[in-house]
Amino acid sequence: MRGHRGAGRLGPPAPRPGPPDRDGRGAPDVDGSAGVRLPRRGARRPLGGQGPGPGRPGAGQLRPAAPKRAVRAAGLLALALWAGAAAAAGPLWHEDFEAGLRPGWEEKRFQGRTAYEVVAEPGGNHALRAEARASASGLVYELEFDPCRYPILSWRWRVDRVVERSDPTRKEGDDYAARVYVVFPHWFPPKTKSLNYIWATRPLPGPVPNPFFSNAVMIAAEAGADRVGRWVEERRNLVEDFRAAFGTDPPRAGAVALMTDTDQTGEAVTAWYDDLRIEPADTPACGGD
């Protein structure tokens, strides 16, 4: 990717300032307008939450603490209910290209044009083919979601070769046979972040900041030529990867993007993408959710 184009900024337009938290809730109601009655100043309540009566503890009496076994059982039940709800919910988003390139995918060009086309494979399956010839352009699909509720990103891809001169640490090596992005937009564009899952030429030691834009972090979901020419399935946890890359839980996501690019190295490469999914996890992904 060439220096003038802002590598890693592949994503939706910068959003307007939004609500302060990921669930869209504003400041907590403090005057009772939301139907919550606040106690009068100086009012007292009996210990135990209710007044004296048959079978109820009176003032000064405390209910016995719940046994640890019961607390543990309640926690396991909550976890089981979460897992059941996640399984019933199904994927938030699924792109299999069986109906062609659906409305909503938009091309973003940087240098030249990578050719994207939905093609039929032997057996009738359809996939997105990307051919780069010293070019760099991507496809962006705007999709707002909470990764704490939908942390699982999965897809499958195939490449005909790796980019030999690719190097994630150098601007002149910022080319990859295949990339899958998730973008986390911010109203102030320089603070927009993204996770870039790449088919790297060589393994990486961990998340690596993009040489053009440090808030775009490169993660080698696949590396090397061992599985070139074959479909490879990937499954990632966005919350875990965002924590590893940025040290905190992720904000709301705003887009998914795909790109095959070789404008820096001038090489030629073809990739295929299919079956992209965003779905819930079997267990809660973020603390407090």
CSV table of C-alpha atoms in Angstrom, one decimal:
chain,number,residue,atom,x,y,z
A,1,MET,CA,0.0,0.0,0.0
A,2,ARG,CA,1.5,3.4,-1.0
A,3,GLY,CA,2.2,6.0,1.6
A,4,HIS,CA,-0.2,8.6,0.4
A,5,ARG,CA,-3.3,6.5,0.8
A,6,GLY,CA,-3.4,5.9,4.5
A,7,ALA,CA,-3.1,2.2,4.9
A,8,GLY,CA,-5.4,0.7,7.5
A,9,ARG,CA,-8.0,3.5,7.1
A,10,LEU,CA,-10.1,1.2,5.1
A,11,GLY,CA,-13.5,1.6,6.6
A,12,PRO,CA,-16.7,3.7,6.8
A,13,PRO,CA,-16.9,7.5,6.9
A,14,ALA,CA,-16.2,8.9,10.3
A,15,PRO,CA,-19.5,8.8,12.3
A,16,ARG,CA,-21.1,11.7,14.2
A,17,PRO,CA,-20.4,11.8,17.9
A,18,GLY,CA,-22.6,9.1,19.5
A,19,PRO,CA,-23.7,8.1,23.0
A,20,PRO,CA,-21.1,7.6,25.7
A,21,ASP,CA,-21.4,3.9,26.0
A,22,ARG,CA,-21.7,0.8,23.8
A,23,ASP,CA,-25.3,0.1,24.6
A,24,GLY,CA,-26.6,3.6,23.7
A,25,ARG,CA,-27.6,4.5,27.3
A,26,GLY,CA,-27.1,8.0,28.5
A,27,ALA,CA,-26.4,9.1,32.0
A,28,PRO,CA,-28.4,7.2,34.7
A,29,ASP,CA,-31.7,8.7,35.7
A,30,VAL,CA,-31.3,10.7,38.9
A,31,ASP,CA,-34.7,12.4,39.2
A,32,GLY,CA,-37.1,9.6,38.9
A,33,SER,CA,-38.2,10.6,35.4
A,34,ALA,CA,-37.6,7.0,34.1
A,35,GLY,CA,-40.1,5.6,36.6
A,36,VAL,CA,-37.5,4.9,39.3
A,37,ARG,CA,-38.6,6.3,42.7
A,38,LEU,CA,-35.8,7.6,44.8
A,39,PRO,CA,-36.1,7.4,48.6
A,40,ARG,CA,-36.9,10.6,50.5
A,41,ARG,CA,-33.9,12.3,52.1
A,42,GLY,CA,-33.5,10.9,55.6
A,43,ALA,CA,-35.8,8.0,55.0
A,44,ARG,CA,-34.8,4.7,56.5
A,45,ARG,CA,-35.5,1.2,55.5
A,46,PRO,CA,-35.4,-1.9,57.8
A,47,LEU,CA,-32.5,-4.2,57.3
A,48,GLY,CA,-33.6,-7.1,55.1
A,49,GLY,CA,-35.6,-4.9,52.8
A,50,GLN,CA,-39.1,-5.4,54.4
A,51,GLY,CA,-40.9,-4.5,57.6
A,52,PRO,CA,-41.4,-7.0,60.4
A,53,GLY,CA,-44.1,-9.6,59.9
A,54,PRO,CA,-44.7,-13.3,60.1
A,55,GLY,CA,-41.8,-15.2,58.5
A,56,ARG,CA,-40.0,-11.9,57.8
A,57,PRO,CA,-36.9,-10.7,59.7
A,58,GLY,CA,-37.5,-7.6,61.7
A,59,ALA,CA,-35.3,-4.5,62.1
A,60,GLY,CA,-31.8,-5.5,63.0
A,61,GLN,CA,-32.2,-9.1,61.7
A,62,LEU,CA,-30.1,-10.1,58.7
A,63,ARG,CA,-31.0,-12.9,56.3
A,64,PRO,CA,-28.4,-15.7,56.3
A,65,ALA,CA,-25.9,-15.6,53.5
A,66,ALA,CA,-26.7,-17.8,50.5
A,67,PRO,CA,-24.6,-21.0,50.6
A,68,LYS,CA,-21.6,-21.0,48.3
A,69,ARG,CA,-23.0,-24.1,46.6
A,70,ALA,CA,-26.2,-22.3,45.7
A,71,VAL,CA,-24.3,-19.3,44.4
A,72,ARG,CA,-22.1,-21.6,42.2
A,73,ALA,CA,-25.2,-23.3,40.9
A,74,ALA,CA,-26.8,-20.0,40.0
A,75,GLY,CA,-23.6,-19.0,38.1
A,76,LEU,CA,-23.6,-22.2,36.2
A,77,LEU,CA,-27.3,-21.8,35.3
A,78,ALA,CA,-26.7,-18.3,34.1
A,79,LEU,CA,-23.8,-19.5,31.9
A,80,ALA,CA,-26.0,-22.3,30.5
A,81,LEU,CA,-28.8,-19.8,29.7
A,82,TRP,CA,-26.2,-17.5,28.0
A,83,ALA,CA,-24.9,-20.4,25.9
A,84,GLY,CA,-28.4,-21.5,24.9
A,85,ALA,CA,-29.4,-18.0,23.9
A,86,ALA,CA,-26.3,-17.6,21.9
A,87,ALA,CA,-26.9,-20.8,20.0
A,88,ALA,CA,-30.6,-19.8,19.4
A,89,ALA,CA,-29.6,-16.4,18.2
A,90,GLY,CA,-27.5,-17.6,15.2
A,91,PRO,CA,-25.1,-15.3,13.3
A,92,LEU,CA,-25.7,-11.6,13.3
A,93,TRP,CA,-24.4,-11.4,9.7
A,94,HIS,CA,-23.5,-14.0,7.1
A,95,GLU,CA,-22.1,-13.4,3.6
A,96,ASP,CA,-21.8,-16.4,1.4
A,97,PHE,CA,-22.0,-14.6,-2.0
A,98,GLU,CA,-24.6,-17.1,-3.3
A,99,ALA,CA,-26.7,-14.2,-4.5
A,100,GLY,CA,-23.7,-12.3,-5.9
A,101,LEU,CA,-22.2,-9.2,-4.4
A,102,ARG,CA,-25.1,-7.9,-2.2
A,103,PRO,CA,-26.0,-4.2,-2.0
A,104,GLY,CA,-24.0,-2.5,0.7
A,105,TRP,CA,-20.5,-3.6,-0.5
A,106,GLU,CA,-18.6,-0.5,-1.7
A,107,GLU,CA,-15.2,-0.3,-3.4
A,108,LYS,CA,-12.5,1.8,-2.0
A,109,ARG,CA,-9.5,2.4,-4.3
A,110,PHE,CA,-6.0,3.4,-3.3
A,111,GLN,CA,-3.6,2.5,-6.2
A,112,GLY,CA,-5.0,1.0,-9.3
A,113,ARG,CA,-7.9,-1.4,-9.0
A,114,THR,CA,-8.0,-5.0,-7.7
A,115,ALA,CA,-10.6,-6.9,-9.7
A,116,TYR,CA,-13.4,-8.4,-7.5
A,117,GLU,CA,-15.9,-10.8,-8.9
A,118,VAL,CA,-18.3,-13.4,-7.6
A,119,VAL,CA,-17.5,-16.7,-9.4
A,120,ALA,CA,-19.0,-20.2,-9.4
A,121,GLU,CA,-16.8,-23.0,-8.4
A,122,PRO,CA,-17.0,-26.7,-9.4
A,123,GLY,CA,-20.0,-28.1,-7.5
A,124,GLY,CA,-21.9,-24.8,-7.7
A,125,ASN,CA,-20.6,-22.9,-4.7
A,126,HIS,CA,-20.1,-19.2,-5.2
A,127,ALA,CA,-17.2,-17.2,-3.8
A,128,LEU,CA,-15.6,-13.8,-4.2
A,129,ARG,CA,-12.5,-13.8,-6.3
A,130,ALA,CA,-9.9,-11.0,-6.0
A,131,GLU,CA,-7.1,-10.4,-8.5
A,132,ALA,CA,-4.4,-7.9,-7.8
A,133,ARG,CA,-1.8,-6.8,-10.4
A,134,ALA,CA,0.3,-4.1,-8.8
A,135,SER,CA,-3.0,-2.7,-7.5
A,136,ALA,CA,-4.7,-1.9,-4.2
A,137,SER,CA,-8.5,-1.5,-3.7
A,138,GLY,CA,-10.8,-3.0,-1.2
A,139,LEU,CA,-14.5,-3.8,-0.5
A,140,VAL,CA,-16.1,-2.3,2.5
A,141,TYR,CA,-19.4,-3.3,4.1
A,142,GLU,CA,-20.8,-1.0,6.8
A,143,LEU,CA,-22.1,-3.0,9.7
A,144,GLU,CA,-22.5,-1.6,13.2
A,145,PHE,CA,-22.5,-4.1,16.0
A,146,ASP,CA,-21.3,-4.6,19.6
A,147,PRO,CA,-18.3,-7.1,19.5
A,148,CYS,CA,-18.9,-7.8,23.2
A,149,ARG,CA,-22.2,-9.4,22.2
A,150,TYR,CA,-21.1,-10.7,18.9
A,151,PRO,CA,-17.3,-11.4,19.3
A,152,ILE,CA,-16.9,-14.3,16.8
A,153,LEU,CA,-15.6,-13.6,13.3
A,154,SER,CA,-15.2,-16.5,11.0
A,155,TRP,CA,-14.5,-17.0,7.3
A,156,ARG,CA,-12.7,-19.1,4.8
A,157,TRP,CA,-10.2,-18.0,2.1
A,158,ARG,CA,-7.8,-19.4,-0.5
A,159,VAL,CA,-4.8,-17.8,-2.2
A,160,ASP,CA,-2.9,-19.0,-5.3
A,161,ARG,CA,0.4,-17.8,-3.8
A,162,VAL,CA,1.8,-15.5,-1.1
A,163,VAL,CA,3.3,-12.1,-1.7
A,164,GLU,CA,7.0,-12.9,-1.7
A,165,ARG,CA,8.2,-9.4,-0.8
A,166,SER,CA,5.5,-8.7,1.8
A,167,ASP,CA,6.8,-7.3,5.1
A,168,PRO,CA,4.3,-6.0,7.7
A,169,THR,CA,7.0,-3.9,9.4
A,170,ARG,CA,7.9,-1.8,6.3
A,171,LYS,CA,5.8,0.5,4.2
A,172,GLU,CA,7.3,-0.9,1.0
A,173,GLY,CA,6.3,-4.4,2.1
A,174,ASP,CA,2.6,-3.6,3.1
A,175,ASP,CA,1.1,-6.0,0.6
A,176,TYR,CA,-0.9,-9.2,1.3
A,177,ALA,CA,-2.5,-11.9,-0.7
A,178,ALA,CA,-5.7,-11.6,1.4
A,179,ARG,CA,-6.9,-9.4,4.3
A,180,VAL,CA,-10.1,-9.4,6.3
A,181,TYR,CA,-10.7,-6.2,8.3
A,182,VAL,CA,-13.0,-5.2,11.2
A,183,VAL,CA,-13.1,-1.4,11.7
A,184,PHE,CA,-13.9,0.4,14.9
A,185,PRO,CA,-14.7,4.0,13.9
A,186,HIS,CA,-14.3,7.0,16.0
A,187,TRP,CA,-15.7,10.5,15.4
A,188,PHE,CA,-12.1,11.8,15.3
A,189,PRO,CA,-10.7,9.8,12.3
A,190,PRO,CA,-7.1,9.4,13.6
A,191,LYS,CA,-8.5,7.5,16.6
A,192,THR,CA,-10.3,5.0,14.4
A,193,LYS,CA,-8.9,1.5,15.0
A,194,SER,CA,-9.0,-1.7,13.0
A,195,LEU,CA,-8.0,-5.4,13.3
A,196,ASN,CA,-6.4,-6.6,10.0
A,197,TYR,CA,-6.4,-10.4,9.6
A,198,ILE,CA,-3.8,-11.2,6.9
A,199,TRP,CA,-2.5,-14.1,5.0
A,200,ALA,CA,1.1,-13.3,5.8
A,201,THR,CA,4.2,-14.5,3.9
A,202,ARG,CA,5.9,-15.4,7.2
A,203,PRO,CA,4.6,-15.9,10.8
A,204,LEU,CA,4.4,-12.8,13.0
A,205,PRO,CA,5.4,-12.8,16.7
A,206,GLY,CA,2.0,-11.3,17.6
A,207,PRO,CA,-0.1,-8.2,16.6
A,208,VAL,CA,2.0,-5.8,14.6
A,209,PRO,CA,1.1,-2.1,14.0
A,210,ASN,CA,0.7,-1.2,10.4
A,211,PRO,CA,3.7,0.9,9.2
A,212,PHE,CA,1.4,3.6,7.7
A,213,PHE,CA,-1.2,3.8,10.5
A,214,SER,CA,-0.4,2.4,14.0
A,215,ASN,CA,-4.1,2.1,15.0
A,216,ALA,CA,-4.5,-0.6,12.3
A,217,VAL,CA,-3.0,-3.7,13.8
A,218,MET,CA,-2.0,-6.7,11.6
A,219,ILE,CA,-2.7,-10.2,12.8
A,220,ALA,CA,-1.4,-13.2,10.9
A,221,ALA,CA,-4.5,-15.5,10.8
A,222,GLU,CA,-2.5,-17.6,8.2
A,223,ALA,CA,1.2,-17.5,7.3
A,224,GLY,CA,3.4,-19.1,4.7
A,225,ALA,CA,2.8,-21.2,1.6
A,226,ASP,CA,2.0,-24.6,3.2
A,227,ARG,CA,-1.8,-24.3,2.5
A,228,VAL,CA,-1.7,-22.2,-0.7
A,229,GLY,CA,-4.3,-23.4,-3.2
A,230,ARG,CA,-6.6,-24.8,-0.5
A,231,TRP,CA,-9.6,-23.4,1.3
A,232,VAL,CA,-8.7,-22.6,4.9
A,233,GLU,CA,-11.2,-21.9,7.6
A,234,GLU,CA,-10.5,-19.2,10.2
A,235,ARG,CA,-12.3,-18.3,13.4
A,236,ARG,CA,-11.3,-15.4,15.6
A,237,ASN,CA,-12.5,-13.8,18.8
A,238,LEU,CA,-12.6,-10.0,18.2
A,239,VAL,CA,-12.6,-9.2,21.9
A,240,GLU,CA,-9.5,-11.3,22.6
A,241,ASP,CA,-7.7,-9.9,19.6
A,242,PHE,CA,-8.6,-6.3,20.3
A,243,ARG,CA,-7.3,-6.7,23.9
A,244,ALA,CA,-4.1,-8.2,22.6
A,245,ALA,CA,-3.7,-5.4,20.1
A,246,PHE,CA,-4.9,-2.3,22.1
A,247,GLY,CA,-5.0,-3.4,25.7
A,248,THR,CA,-8.7,-2.8,26.3
A,249,ASP,CA,-12.2,-4.0,25.4
A,250,PRO,CA,-13.3,-3.0,21.9
A,251,PRO,CA,-15.8,-0.2,21.2
A,252,ARG,CA,-18.7,-0.7,18.7
A,253,ALA,CA,-17.6,-1.9,15.3
A,254,GLY,CA,-18.7,-0.1,12.2
A,255,ALA,CA,-17.6,-2.1,9.1
A,256,VAL,CA,-16.1,-5.3,7.7
A,257,ALA,CA,-13.7,-5.0,4.8
A,258,LEU,CA,-11.8,-7.3,2.4
A,259,MET,CA,-8.7,-6.5,0.4
A,260,THR,CA,-6.1,-8.1,-1.8
A,261,ASP,CA,-3.3,-5.7,-2.7
A,262,THR,CA,0.2,-5.7,-4.4
A,263,ASP,CA,0.8,-2.1,-5.3
A,264,GLN,CA,3.9,-1.8,-3.2
A,265,THR,CA,5.7,-4.9,-4.4
A,266,GLY,CA,4.2,-5.0,-8.0
A,267,GLU,CA,3.4,-8.7,-7.7
A,268,ALA,CA,0.4,-10.6,-9.0
A,269,VAL,CA,-1.8,-12.6,-6.7
A,270,THR,CA,-5.4,-14.1,-6.7
A,271,ALA,CA,-7.4,-14.8,-3.6
A,272,TRP,CA,-10.9,-16.1,-2.9
A,273,TYR,CA,-13.2,-15.2,0.1
A,274,ASP,CA,-16.3,-17.0,1.3
A,275,ASP,CA,-18.7,-17.6,4.3
A,276,LEU,CA,-18.0,-14.6,6.4
A,277,ARG,CA,-19.9,-14.7,9.7
A,278,ILE,CA,-20.3,-12.5,12.8
A,279,GLU,CA,-22.0,-14.4,15.7
A,280,PRO,CA,-22.3,-14.6,19.4
A,281,ALA,CA,-20.0,-16.7,21.6
A,282,ASP,CA,-20.9,-19.5,23.9
A,283,THR,CA,-19.8,-17.4,27.0
A,284,PRO,CA,-19.9,-13.7,27.7
A,285,ALA,CA,-17.1,-11.9,26.0
A,286,CYS,CA,-16.7,-8.7,28.1
A,287,GLY,CA,-16.7,-8.2,31.8
A,288,GLY,CA,-20.0,-6.7,33.0
A,289,ASP,CA,-22.0,-7.7,30.0
